Amino acid sequence: MPPGSGGTTFGEWTMGQVESNWLTGSLWMIVVFVGAFVLFGVILWARAKNKAIPPEQERRSEQATRDLYHKDETPRS
């Protein structure tokens, strides 16, 4: 940056370049990692909410299915 131009410099970098690098590189890296953690959390929450069917309910469901198939096998008049 030429002397007297009034910008803040960091070695060879100007303040605009540092901000631009932050917005294009580091910020996106943070967004990607935070997004991955949020997605992981949502998946864990969904698995916890989706509980397995209790054995008694599964047994009743299977029996009802057998009864329906058995009912359909009987000859109709």
Short mmCIF file of C-alpha atoms in Angstrom, two decimals:
data_model
loop_
_atom_site.label_atom_id
_atom_site.label_comp_id
_atom_site.label_asym_id
_atom_site.label_seq_id
_atom_site.Cartn_x
_atom_site.Cartn_y
_atom_site.Cartn_z
CA MET A 1 0.00 0.00 0.00
CA PRO A 2 1.51 3.35 -0.95
CA PRO A 3 2.53 5.64 1.90
CA GLY A 4 0.01 8.33 2.74
CA SER A 5 -2.98 6.43 1.38
CA GLY A 6 -4.54 6.28 4.86
CA GLY A 7 -5.22 2.52 5.12
CA THR A 8 -4.16 0.19 7.92
CA THR A 9 -1.58 -2.36 6.84
CA PHE A 10 -0.43 -5.67 8.28
CA GLY A 11 2.88 -6.42 6.60
CA GLU A 12 1.97 -6.78 2.94
CA TRP A 13 -1.77 -7.06 3.66
CA THR A 14 -4.19 -4.16 3.71
CA MET A 15 -7.21 -4.11 6.01
CA GLY A 16 -9.52 -4.75 3.03
CA GLN A 17 -7.55 -7.84 2.05
CA VAL A 18 -7.67 -9.20 5.62
CA GLU A 19 -11.45 -8.68 5.77
CA SER A 20 -11.87 -10.25 2.34
CA ASN A 21 -9.79 -13.27 3.35
CA TRP A 22 -11.86 -13.65 6.54
CA LEU A 23 -15.13 -13.54 4.59
CA THR A 24 -14.02 -15.98 1.92
CA GLY A 25 -11.99 -18.51 3.89
CA SER A 26 -12.20 -18.62 7.64
CA LEU A 27 -15.84 -17.63 7.94
CA TRP A 28 -16.94 -20.37 5.53
CA MET A 29 -14.87 -22.92 7.42
CA ILE A 30 -16.66 -21.96 10.64
CA VAL A 31 -20.05 -22.09 8.91
CA VAL A 32 -19.34 -25.57 7.54
CA PHE A 33 -18.25 -26.96 10.92
CA VAL A 34 -21.14 -25.37 12.82
CA GLY A 35 -23.54 -26.68 10.19
CA ALA A 36 -22.12 -30.19 10.53
CA PHE A 37 -22.52 -30.09 14.32
CA VAL A 38 -26.10 -28.83 14.02
CA LEU A 39 -26.93 -31.56 11.50
CA PHE A 40 -25.37 -34.20 13.75
CA GLY A 41 -27.41 -32.89 16.69
CA VAL A 42 -30.65 -32.99 14.69
CA ILE A 43 -29.97 -36.57 13.60
CA LEU A 44 -29.31 -37.63 17.21
CA TRP A 45 -32.47 -35.85 18.37
CA ALA A 46 -34.57 -37.52 15.64
CA ARG A 47 -33.21 -40.97 16.51
CA ALA A 48 -34.01 -40.39 20.18
CA LYS A 49 -37.57 -39.30 19.35
CA ASN A 50 -38.16 -42.24 17.00
CA LYS A 51 -38.38 -44.92 19.65
CA ALA A 52 -38.83 -48.57 18.79
CA ILE A 53 -42.29 -50.11 18.93
CA PRO A 54 -42.94 -51.84 22.25
CA PRO A 55 -43.04 -55.66 21.92
CA GLU A 56 -46.72 -55.83 22.95
CA GLN A 57 -47.76 -53.37 20.24
CA GLU A 58 -45.71 -55.23 17.63
CA ARG A 59 -47.29 -58.55 18.68
CA ARG A 60 -50.82 -57.07 18.38
CA SER A 61 -49.99 -55.61 14.97
CA GLU A 62 -48.66 -58.93 13.69
CA GLN A 63 -51.73 -60.77 15.02
CA ALA A 64 -54.09 -58.26 13.39
CA THR A 65 -52.26 -58.70 10.07
CA ARG A 66 -52.55 -62.50 10.31
CA ASP A 67 -56.26 -62.18 11.13
CA LEU A 68 -56.85 -59.97 8.07
CA TYR A 69 -55.02 -62.38 5.75
CA HIS A 70 -56.86 -65.33 7.27
CA LYS A 71 -60.18 -63.50 6.77
CA ASP A 72 -59.35 -62.87 3.09
CA GLU A 73 -58.55 -66.59 2.53
CA THR A 74 -62.02 -67.72 3.55
CA PRO A 75 -64.29 -68.41 0.57
CA ARG A 76 -66.97 -65.87 -0.13
CA SER A 77 -70.51 -66.87 -0.92
#
